[in-house]
mmCIF file of N, CA and C in Angstrom:
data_model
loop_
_atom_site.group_PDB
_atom_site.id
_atom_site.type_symbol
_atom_site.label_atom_id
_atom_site.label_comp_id
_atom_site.label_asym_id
_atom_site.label_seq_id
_atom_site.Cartn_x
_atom_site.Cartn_y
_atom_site.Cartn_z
ATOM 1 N N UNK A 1 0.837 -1.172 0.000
ATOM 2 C CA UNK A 1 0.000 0.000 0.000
ATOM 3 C C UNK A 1 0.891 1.247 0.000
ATOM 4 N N UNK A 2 0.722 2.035 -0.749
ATOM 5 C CA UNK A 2 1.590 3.226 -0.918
ATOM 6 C C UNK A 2 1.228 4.327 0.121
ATOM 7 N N UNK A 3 2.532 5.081 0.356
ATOM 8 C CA UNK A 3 1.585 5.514 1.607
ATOM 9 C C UNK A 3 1.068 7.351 1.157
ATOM 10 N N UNK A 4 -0.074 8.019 2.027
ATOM 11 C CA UNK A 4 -0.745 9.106 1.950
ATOM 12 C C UNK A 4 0.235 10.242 1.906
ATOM 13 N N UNK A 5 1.363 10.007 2.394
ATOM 14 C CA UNK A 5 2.332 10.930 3.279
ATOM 15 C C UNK A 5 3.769 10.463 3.877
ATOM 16 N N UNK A 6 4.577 11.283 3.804
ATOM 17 C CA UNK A 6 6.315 11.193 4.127
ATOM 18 C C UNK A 6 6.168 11.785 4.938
ATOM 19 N N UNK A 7 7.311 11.965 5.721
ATOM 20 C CA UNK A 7 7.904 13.221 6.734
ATOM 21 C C UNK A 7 9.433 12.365 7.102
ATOM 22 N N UNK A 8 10.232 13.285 6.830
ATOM 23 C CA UNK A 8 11.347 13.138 7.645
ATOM 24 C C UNK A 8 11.532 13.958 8.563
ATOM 25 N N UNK A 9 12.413 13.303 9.968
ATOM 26 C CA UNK A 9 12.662 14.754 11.188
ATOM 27 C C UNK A 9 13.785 13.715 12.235
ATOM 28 N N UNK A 10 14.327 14.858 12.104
ATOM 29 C CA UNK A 10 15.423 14.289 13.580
ATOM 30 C C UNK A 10 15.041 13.909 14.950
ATOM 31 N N UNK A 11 15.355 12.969 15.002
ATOM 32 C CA UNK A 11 14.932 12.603 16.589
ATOM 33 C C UNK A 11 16.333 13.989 17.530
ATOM 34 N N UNK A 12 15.562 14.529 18.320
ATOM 35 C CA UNK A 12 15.865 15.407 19.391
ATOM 36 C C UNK A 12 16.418 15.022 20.524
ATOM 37 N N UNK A 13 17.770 15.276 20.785
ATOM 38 C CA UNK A 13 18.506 15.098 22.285
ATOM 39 C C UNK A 13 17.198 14.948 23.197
ATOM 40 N N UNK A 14 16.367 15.836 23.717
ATOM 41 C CA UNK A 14 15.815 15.776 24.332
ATOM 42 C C UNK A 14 14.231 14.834 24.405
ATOM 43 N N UNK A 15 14.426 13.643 23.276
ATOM 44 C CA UNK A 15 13.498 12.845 23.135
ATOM 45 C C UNK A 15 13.555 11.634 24.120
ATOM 46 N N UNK A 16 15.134 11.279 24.413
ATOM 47 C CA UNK A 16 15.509 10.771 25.578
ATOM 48 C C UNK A 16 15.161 10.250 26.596
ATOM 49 N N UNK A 17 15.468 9.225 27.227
ATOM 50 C CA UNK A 17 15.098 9.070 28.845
ATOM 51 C C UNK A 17 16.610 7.979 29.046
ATOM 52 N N UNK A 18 16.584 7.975 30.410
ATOM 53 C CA UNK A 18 17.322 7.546 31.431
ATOM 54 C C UNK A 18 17.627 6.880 30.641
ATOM 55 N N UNK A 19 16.865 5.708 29.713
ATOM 56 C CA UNK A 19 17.747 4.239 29.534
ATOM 57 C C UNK A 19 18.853 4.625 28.163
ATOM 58 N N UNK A 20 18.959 5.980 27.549
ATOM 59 C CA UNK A 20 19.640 5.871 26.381
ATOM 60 C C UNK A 20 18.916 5.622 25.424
ATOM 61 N N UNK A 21 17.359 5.616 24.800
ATOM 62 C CA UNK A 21 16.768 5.627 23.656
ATOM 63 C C UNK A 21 15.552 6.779 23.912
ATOM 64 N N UNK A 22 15.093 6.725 22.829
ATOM 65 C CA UNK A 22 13.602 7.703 22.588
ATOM 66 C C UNK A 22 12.923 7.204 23.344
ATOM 67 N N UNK A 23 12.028 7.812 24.580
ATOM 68 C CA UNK A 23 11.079 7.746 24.972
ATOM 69 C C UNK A 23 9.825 7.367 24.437
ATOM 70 N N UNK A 24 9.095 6.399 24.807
ATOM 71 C CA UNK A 24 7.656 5.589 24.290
ATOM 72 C C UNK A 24 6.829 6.973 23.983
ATOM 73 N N UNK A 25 6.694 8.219 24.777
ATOM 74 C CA UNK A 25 5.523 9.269 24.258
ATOM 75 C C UNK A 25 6.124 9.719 23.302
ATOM 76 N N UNK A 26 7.762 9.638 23.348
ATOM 77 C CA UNK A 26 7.573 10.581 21.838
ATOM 78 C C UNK A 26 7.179 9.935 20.612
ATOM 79 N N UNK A 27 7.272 8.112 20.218
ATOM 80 C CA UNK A 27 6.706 8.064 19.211
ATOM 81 C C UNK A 27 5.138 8.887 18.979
ATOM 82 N N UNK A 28 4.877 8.847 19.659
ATOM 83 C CA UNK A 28 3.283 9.221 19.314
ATOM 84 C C UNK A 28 3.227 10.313 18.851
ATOM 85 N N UNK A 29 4.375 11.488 19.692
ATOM 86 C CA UNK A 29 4.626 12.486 19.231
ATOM 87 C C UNK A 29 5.334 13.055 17.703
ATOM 88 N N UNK A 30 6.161 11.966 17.179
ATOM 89 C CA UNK A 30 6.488 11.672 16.059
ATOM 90 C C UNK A 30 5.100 11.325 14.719
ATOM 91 N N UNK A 31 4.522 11.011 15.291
ATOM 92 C CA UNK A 31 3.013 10.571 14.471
ATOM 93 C C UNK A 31 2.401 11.481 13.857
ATOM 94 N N UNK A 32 2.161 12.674 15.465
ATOM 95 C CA UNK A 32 1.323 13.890 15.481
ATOM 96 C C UNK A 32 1.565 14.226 14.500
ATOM 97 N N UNK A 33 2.863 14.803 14.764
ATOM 98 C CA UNK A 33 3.470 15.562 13.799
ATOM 99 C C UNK A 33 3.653 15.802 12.169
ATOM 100 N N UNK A 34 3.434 14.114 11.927
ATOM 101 C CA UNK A 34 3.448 13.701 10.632
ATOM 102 C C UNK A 34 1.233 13.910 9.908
ATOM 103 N N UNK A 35 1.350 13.708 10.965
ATOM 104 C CA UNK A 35 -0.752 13.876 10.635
ATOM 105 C C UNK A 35 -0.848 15.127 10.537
ATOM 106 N N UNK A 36 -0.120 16.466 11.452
ATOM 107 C CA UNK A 36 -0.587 17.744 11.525
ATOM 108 C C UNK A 36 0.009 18.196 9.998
ATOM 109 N N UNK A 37 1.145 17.681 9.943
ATOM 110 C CA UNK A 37 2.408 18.129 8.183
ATOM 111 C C UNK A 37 1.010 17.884 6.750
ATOM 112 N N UNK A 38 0.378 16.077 7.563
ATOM 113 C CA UNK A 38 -0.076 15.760 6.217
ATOM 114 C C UNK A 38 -1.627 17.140 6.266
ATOM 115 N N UNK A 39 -2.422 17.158 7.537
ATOM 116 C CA UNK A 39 -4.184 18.068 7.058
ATOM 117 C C UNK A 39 -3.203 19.157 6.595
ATOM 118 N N UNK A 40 -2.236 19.390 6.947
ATOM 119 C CA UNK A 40 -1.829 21.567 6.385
ATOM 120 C C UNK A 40 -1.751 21.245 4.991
ATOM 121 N N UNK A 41 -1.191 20.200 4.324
ATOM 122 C CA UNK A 41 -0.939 19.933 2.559
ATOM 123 C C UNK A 41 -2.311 19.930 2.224
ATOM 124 N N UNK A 42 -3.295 19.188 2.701
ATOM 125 C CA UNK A 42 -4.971 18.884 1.867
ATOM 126 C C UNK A 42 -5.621 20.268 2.203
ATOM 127 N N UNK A 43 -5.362 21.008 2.971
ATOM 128 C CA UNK A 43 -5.824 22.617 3.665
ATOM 129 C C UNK A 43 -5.749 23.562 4.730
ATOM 130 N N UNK A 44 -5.324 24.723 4.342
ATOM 131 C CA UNK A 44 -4.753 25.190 5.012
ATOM 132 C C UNK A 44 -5.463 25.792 6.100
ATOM 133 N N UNK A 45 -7.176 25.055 6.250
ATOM 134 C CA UNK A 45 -7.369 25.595 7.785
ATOM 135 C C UNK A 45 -7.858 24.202 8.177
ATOM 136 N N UNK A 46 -7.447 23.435 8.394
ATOM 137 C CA UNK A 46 -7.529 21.737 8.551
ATOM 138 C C UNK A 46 -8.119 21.757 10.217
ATOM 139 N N UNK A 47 -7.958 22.390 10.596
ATOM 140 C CA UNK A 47 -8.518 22.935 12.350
ATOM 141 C C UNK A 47 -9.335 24.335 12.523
ATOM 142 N N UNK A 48 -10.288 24.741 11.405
ATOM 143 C CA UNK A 48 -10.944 26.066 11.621
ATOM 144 C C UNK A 48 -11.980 25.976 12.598
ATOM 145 N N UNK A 49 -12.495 27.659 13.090
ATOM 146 C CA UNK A 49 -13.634 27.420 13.942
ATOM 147 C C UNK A 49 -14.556 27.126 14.264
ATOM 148 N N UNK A 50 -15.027 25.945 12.975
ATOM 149 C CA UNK A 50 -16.189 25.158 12.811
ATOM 150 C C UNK A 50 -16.046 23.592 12.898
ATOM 151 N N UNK A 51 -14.891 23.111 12.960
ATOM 152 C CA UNK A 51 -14.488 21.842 12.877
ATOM 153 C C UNK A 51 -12.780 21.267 13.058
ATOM 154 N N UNK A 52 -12.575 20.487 14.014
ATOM 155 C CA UNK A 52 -11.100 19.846 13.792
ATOM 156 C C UNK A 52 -11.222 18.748 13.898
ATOM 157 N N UNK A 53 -10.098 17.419 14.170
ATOM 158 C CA UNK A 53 -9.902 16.313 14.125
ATOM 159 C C UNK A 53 -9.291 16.281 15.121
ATOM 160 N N UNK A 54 -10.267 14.921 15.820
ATOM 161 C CA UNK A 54 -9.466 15.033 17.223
ATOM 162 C C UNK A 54 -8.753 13.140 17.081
ATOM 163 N N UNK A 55 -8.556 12.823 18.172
ATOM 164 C CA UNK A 55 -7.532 11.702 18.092
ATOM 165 C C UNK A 55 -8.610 10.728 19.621
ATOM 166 N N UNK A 56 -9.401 9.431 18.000
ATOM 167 C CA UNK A 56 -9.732 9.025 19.013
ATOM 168 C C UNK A 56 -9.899 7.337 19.578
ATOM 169 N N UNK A 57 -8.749 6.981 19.104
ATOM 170 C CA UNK A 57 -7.888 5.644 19.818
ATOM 171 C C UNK A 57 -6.416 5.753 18.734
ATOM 172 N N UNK A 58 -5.195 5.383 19.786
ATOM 173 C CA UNK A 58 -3.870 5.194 18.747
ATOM 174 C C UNK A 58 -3.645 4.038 19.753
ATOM 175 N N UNK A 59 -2.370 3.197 18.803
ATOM 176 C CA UNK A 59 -1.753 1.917 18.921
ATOM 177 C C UNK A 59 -0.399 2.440 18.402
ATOM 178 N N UNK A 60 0.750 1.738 19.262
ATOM 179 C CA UNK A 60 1.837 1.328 18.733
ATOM 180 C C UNK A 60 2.683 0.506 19.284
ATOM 181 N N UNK A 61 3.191 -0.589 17.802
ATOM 182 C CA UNK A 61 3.967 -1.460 18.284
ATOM 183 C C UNK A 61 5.049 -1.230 18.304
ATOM 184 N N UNK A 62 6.391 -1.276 19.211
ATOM 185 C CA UNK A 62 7.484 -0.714 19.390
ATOM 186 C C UNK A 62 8.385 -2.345 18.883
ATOM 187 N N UNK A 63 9.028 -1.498 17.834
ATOM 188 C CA UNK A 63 9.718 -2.540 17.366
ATOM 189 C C UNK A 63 10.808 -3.062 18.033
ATOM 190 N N UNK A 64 11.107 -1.487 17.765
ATOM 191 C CA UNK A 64 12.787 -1.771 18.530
ATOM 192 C C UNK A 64 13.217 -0.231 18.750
ATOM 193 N N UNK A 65 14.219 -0.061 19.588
ATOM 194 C CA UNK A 65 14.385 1.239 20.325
ATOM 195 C C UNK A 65 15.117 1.931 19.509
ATOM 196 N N UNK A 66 15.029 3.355 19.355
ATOM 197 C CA UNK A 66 15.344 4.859 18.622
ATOM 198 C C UNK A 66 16.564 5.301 19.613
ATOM 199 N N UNK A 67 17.803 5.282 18.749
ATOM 200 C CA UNK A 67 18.882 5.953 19.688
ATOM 201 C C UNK A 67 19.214 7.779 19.265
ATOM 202 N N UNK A 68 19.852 7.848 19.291
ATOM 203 C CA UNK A 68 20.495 9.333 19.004
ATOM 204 C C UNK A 68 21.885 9.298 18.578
ATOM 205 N N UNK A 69 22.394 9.986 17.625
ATOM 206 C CA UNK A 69 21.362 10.467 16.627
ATOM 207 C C UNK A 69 20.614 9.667 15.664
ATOM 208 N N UNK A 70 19.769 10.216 15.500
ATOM 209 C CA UNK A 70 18.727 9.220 14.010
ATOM 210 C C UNK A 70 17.965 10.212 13.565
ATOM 211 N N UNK A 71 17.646 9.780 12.222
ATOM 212 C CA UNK A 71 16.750 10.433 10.935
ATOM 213 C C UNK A 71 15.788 9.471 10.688
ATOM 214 N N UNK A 72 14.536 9.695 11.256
ATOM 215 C CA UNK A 72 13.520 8.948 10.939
ATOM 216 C C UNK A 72 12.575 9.269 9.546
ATOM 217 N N UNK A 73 11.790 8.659 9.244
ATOM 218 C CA UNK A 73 10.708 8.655 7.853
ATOM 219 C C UNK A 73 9.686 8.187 8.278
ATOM 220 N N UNK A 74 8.139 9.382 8.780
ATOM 221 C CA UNK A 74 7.130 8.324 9.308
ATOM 222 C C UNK A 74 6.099 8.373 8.357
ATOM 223 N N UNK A 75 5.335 7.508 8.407
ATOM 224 C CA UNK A 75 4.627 7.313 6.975
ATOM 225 C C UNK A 75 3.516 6.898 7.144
ATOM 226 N N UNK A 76 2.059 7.433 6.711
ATOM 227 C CA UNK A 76 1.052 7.668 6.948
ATOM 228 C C UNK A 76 0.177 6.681 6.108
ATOM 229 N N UNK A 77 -0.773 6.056 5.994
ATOM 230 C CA UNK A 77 -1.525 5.100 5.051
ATOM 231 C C UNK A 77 -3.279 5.605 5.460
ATOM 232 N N UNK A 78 -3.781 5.304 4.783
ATOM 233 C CA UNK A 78 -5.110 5.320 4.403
ATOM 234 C C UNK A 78 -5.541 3.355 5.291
ATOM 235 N N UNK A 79 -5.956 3.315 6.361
ATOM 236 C CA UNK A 79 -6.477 1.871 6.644
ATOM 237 C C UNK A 79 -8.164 1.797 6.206
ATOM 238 N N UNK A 80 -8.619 3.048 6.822
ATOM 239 C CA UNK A 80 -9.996 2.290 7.006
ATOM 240 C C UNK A 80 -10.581 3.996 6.396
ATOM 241 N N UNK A 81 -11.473 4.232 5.502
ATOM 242 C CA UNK A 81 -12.339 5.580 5.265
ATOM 243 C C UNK A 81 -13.553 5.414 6.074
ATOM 244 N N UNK A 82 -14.268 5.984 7.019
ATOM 245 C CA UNK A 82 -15.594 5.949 7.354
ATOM 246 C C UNK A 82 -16.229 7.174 7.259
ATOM 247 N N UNK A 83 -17.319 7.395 7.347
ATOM 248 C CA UNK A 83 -18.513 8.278 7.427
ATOM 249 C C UNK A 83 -17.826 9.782 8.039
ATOM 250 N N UNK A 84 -17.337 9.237 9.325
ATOM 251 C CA UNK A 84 -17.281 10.581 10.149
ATOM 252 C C UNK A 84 -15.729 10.169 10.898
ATOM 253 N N UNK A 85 -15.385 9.259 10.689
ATOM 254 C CA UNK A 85 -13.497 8.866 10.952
ATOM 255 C C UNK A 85 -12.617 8.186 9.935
ATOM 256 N N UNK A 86 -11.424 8.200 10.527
ATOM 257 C CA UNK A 86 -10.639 7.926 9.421
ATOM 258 C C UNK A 86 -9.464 6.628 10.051
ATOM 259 N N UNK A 87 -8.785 6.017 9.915
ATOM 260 C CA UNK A 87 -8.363 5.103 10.275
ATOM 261 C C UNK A 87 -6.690 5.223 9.702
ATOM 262 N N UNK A 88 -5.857 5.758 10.375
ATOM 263 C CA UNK A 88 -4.447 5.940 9.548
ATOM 264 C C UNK A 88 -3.480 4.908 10.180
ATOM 265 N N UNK A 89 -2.798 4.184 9.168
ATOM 266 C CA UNK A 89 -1.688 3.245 9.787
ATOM 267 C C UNK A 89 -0.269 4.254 9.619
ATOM 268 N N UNK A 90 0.345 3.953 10.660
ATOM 269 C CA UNK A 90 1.984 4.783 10.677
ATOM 270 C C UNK A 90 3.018 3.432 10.632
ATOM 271 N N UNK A 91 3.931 3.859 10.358
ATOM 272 C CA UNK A 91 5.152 3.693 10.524
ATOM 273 C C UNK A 91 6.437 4.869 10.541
ATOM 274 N N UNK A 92 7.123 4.194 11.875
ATOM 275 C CA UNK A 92 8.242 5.119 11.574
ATOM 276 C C UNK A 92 9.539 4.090 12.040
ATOM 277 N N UNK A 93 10.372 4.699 10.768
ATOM 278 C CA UNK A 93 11.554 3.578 10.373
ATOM 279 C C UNK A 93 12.357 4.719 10.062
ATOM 280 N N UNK A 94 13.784 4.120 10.053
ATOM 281 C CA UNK A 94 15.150 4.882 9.605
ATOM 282 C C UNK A 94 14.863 5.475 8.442
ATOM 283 N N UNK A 95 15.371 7.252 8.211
ATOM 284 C CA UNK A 95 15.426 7.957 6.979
ATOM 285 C C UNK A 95 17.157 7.406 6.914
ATOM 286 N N UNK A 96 17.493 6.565 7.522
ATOM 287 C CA UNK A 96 19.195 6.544 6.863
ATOM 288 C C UNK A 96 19.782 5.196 6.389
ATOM 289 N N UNK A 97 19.032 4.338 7.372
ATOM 290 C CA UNK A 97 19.039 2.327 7.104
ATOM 291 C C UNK A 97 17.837 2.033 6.382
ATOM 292 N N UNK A 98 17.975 1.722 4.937
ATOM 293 C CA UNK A 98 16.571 0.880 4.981
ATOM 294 C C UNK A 98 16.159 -0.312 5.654
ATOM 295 N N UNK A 99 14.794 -0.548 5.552
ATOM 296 C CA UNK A 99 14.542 -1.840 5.927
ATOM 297 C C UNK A 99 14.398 -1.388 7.613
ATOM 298 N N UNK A 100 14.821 -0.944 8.501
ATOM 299 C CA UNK A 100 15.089 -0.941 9.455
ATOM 300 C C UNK A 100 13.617 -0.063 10.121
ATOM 301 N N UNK A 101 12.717 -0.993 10.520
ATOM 302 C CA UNK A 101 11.472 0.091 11.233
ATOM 303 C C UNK A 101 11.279 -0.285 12.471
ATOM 304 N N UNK A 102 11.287 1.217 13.348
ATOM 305 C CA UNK A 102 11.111 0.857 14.952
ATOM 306 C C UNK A 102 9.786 1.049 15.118
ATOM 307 N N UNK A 103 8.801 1.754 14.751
ATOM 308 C CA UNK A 103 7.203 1.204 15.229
ATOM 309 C C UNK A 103 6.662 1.666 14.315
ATOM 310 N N UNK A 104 5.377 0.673 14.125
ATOM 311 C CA UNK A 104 4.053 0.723 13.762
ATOM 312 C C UNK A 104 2.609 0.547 14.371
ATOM 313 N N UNK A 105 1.536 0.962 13.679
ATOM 314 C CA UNK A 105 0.208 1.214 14.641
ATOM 315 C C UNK A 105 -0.603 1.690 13.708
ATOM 316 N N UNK A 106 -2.030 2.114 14.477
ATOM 317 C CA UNK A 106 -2.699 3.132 13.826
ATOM 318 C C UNK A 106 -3.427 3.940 14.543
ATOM 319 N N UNK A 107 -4.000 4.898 13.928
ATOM 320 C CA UNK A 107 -4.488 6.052 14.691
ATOM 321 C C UNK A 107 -6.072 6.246 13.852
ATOM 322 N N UNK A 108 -7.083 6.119 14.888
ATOM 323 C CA UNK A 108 -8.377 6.737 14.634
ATOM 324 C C UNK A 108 -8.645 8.366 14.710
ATOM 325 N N UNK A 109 -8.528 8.997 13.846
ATOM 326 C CA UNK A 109 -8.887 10.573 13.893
ATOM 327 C C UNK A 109 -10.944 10.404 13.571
ATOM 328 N N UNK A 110 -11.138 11.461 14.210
ATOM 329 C CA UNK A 110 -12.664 11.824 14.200
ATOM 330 C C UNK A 110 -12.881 13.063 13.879
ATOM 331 N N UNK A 111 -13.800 13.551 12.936
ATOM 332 C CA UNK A 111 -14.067 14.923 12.711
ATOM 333 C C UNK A 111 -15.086 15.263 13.505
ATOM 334 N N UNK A 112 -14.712 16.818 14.352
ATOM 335 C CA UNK A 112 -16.198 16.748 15.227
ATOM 336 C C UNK A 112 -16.030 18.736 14.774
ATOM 337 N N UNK A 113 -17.227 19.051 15.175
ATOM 338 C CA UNK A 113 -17.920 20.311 15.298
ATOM 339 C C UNK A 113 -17.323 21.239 16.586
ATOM 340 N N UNK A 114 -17.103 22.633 16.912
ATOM 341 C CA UNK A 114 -16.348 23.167 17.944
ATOM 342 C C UNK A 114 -17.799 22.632 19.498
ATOM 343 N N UNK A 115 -18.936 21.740 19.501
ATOM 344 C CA UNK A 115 -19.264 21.375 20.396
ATOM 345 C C UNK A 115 -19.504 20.431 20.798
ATOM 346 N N UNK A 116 -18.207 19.454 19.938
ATOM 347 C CA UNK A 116 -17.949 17.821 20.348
ATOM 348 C C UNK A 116 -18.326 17.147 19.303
ATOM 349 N N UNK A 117 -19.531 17.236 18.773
ATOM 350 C CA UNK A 117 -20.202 16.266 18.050
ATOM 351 C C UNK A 117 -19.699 15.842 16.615
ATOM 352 N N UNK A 118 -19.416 14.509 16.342
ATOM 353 C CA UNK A 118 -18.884 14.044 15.259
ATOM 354 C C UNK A 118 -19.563 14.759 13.717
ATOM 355 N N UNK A 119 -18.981 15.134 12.755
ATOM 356 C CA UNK A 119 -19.736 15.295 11.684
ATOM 357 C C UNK A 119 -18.766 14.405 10.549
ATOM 358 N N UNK A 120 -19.528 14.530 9.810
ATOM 359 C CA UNK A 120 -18.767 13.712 8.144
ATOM 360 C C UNK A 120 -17.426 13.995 8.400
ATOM 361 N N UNK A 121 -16.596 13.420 7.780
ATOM 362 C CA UNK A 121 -15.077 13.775 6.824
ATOM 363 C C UNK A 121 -15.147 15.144 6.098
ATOM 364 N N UNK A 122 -14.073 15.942 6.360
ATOM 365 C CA UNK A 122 -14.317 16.958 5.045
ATOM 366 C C UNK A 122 -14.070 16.232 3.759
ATOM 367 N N UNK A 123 -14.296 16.890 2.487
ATOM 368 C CA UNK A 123 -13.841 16.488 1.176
ATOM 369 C C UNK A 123 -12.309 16.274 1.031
ATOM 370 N N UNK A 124 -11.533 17.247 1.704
ATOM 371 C CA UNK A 124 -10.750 17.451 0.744
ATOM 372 C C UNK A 124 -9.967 15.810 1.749
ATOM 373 N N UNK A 125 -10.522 15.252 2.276
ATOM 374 C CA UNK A 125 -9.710 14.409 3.216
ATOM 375 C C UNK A 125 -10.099 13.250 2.873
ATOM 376 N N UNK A 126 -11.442 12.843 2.350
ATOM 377 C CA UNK A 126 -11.846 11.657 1.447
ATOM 378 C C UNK A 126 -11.318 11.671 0.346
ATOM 379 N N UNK A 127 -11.122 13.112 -0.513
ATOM 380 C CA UNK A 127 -10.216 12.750 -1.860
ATOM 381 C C UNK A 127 -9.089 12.630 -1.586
ATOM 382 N N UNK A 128 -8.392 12.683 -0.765
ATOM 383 C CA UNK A 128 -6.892 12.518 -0.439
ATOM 384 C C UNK A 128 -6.442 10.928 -0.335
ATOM 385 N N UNK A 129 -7.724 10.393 0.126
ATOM 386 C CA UNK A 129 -7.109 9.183 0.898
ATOM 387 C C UNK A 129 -8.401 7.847 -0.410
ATOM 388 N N UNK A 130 -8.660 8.706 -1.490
ATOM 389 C CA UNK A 130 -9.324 8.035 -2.326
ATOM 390 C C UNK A 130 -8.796 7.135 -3.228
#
């Protein structure tokens, strides 16, 4: 499956913990990042005052541990289209070793209204992932 979206980004000194690798929150934080890169490309108010995407179940399997320094590549897929959510599989693996991926998962995004309530997908986010 080809994927929706790239991102490369340096893992950060300060992604760290005690044991000498990336910390478990920052993958997730690595994810964000790659989901917030991909709604700004499909439009540039992907969070306006009528509607955003909120985050509502993620998974990840930790392959294997992220040292420092590293150049990661996380990569976004189309799993599941629904009505009013969206279903994105990630991976993030070496931008410098191929072959080499430390986690995968996926992430349920939901489109809701500024007073909670779920509404449709926008367009430009069903043709993206069409």
């Amino acid at each position: 499956m080809k994927p929706l979206f790239e991102i490369a980004m340096d893992v950060r000194w300060g992604d760290m913990d005690a044991f000498n690798h990336v910390n478990n929150a920052s993958y997730l934080r690595y994810v964000e990042e790659a989901r917030v890169a991909w709604f700004k490309t499909l439009t540039p108010d992907w969070a306006n005052v009528d509607c955003a995407p909120i985050l509502a179940a993620a998974t990840v399997n930790y392959r294997r541990p992220i040292g420092w320094p590293e150049r990661l590549r996380v990569s976004l897929l189309a799993a599941r289209v629904g009505c009013k959510s969206l279903t994105l599989e990630h991976r993030i693996e070496s931008a410098t070793q191929d072959g080499l991926r430390y986690a995968d998962g996926q992430a349920v995004m939901v489109w809701v209204d500024r007073s909670g309530a779920s509404i449709p997908l926008p367009e430009a986010v069903r043709t993206a992932c069409a």
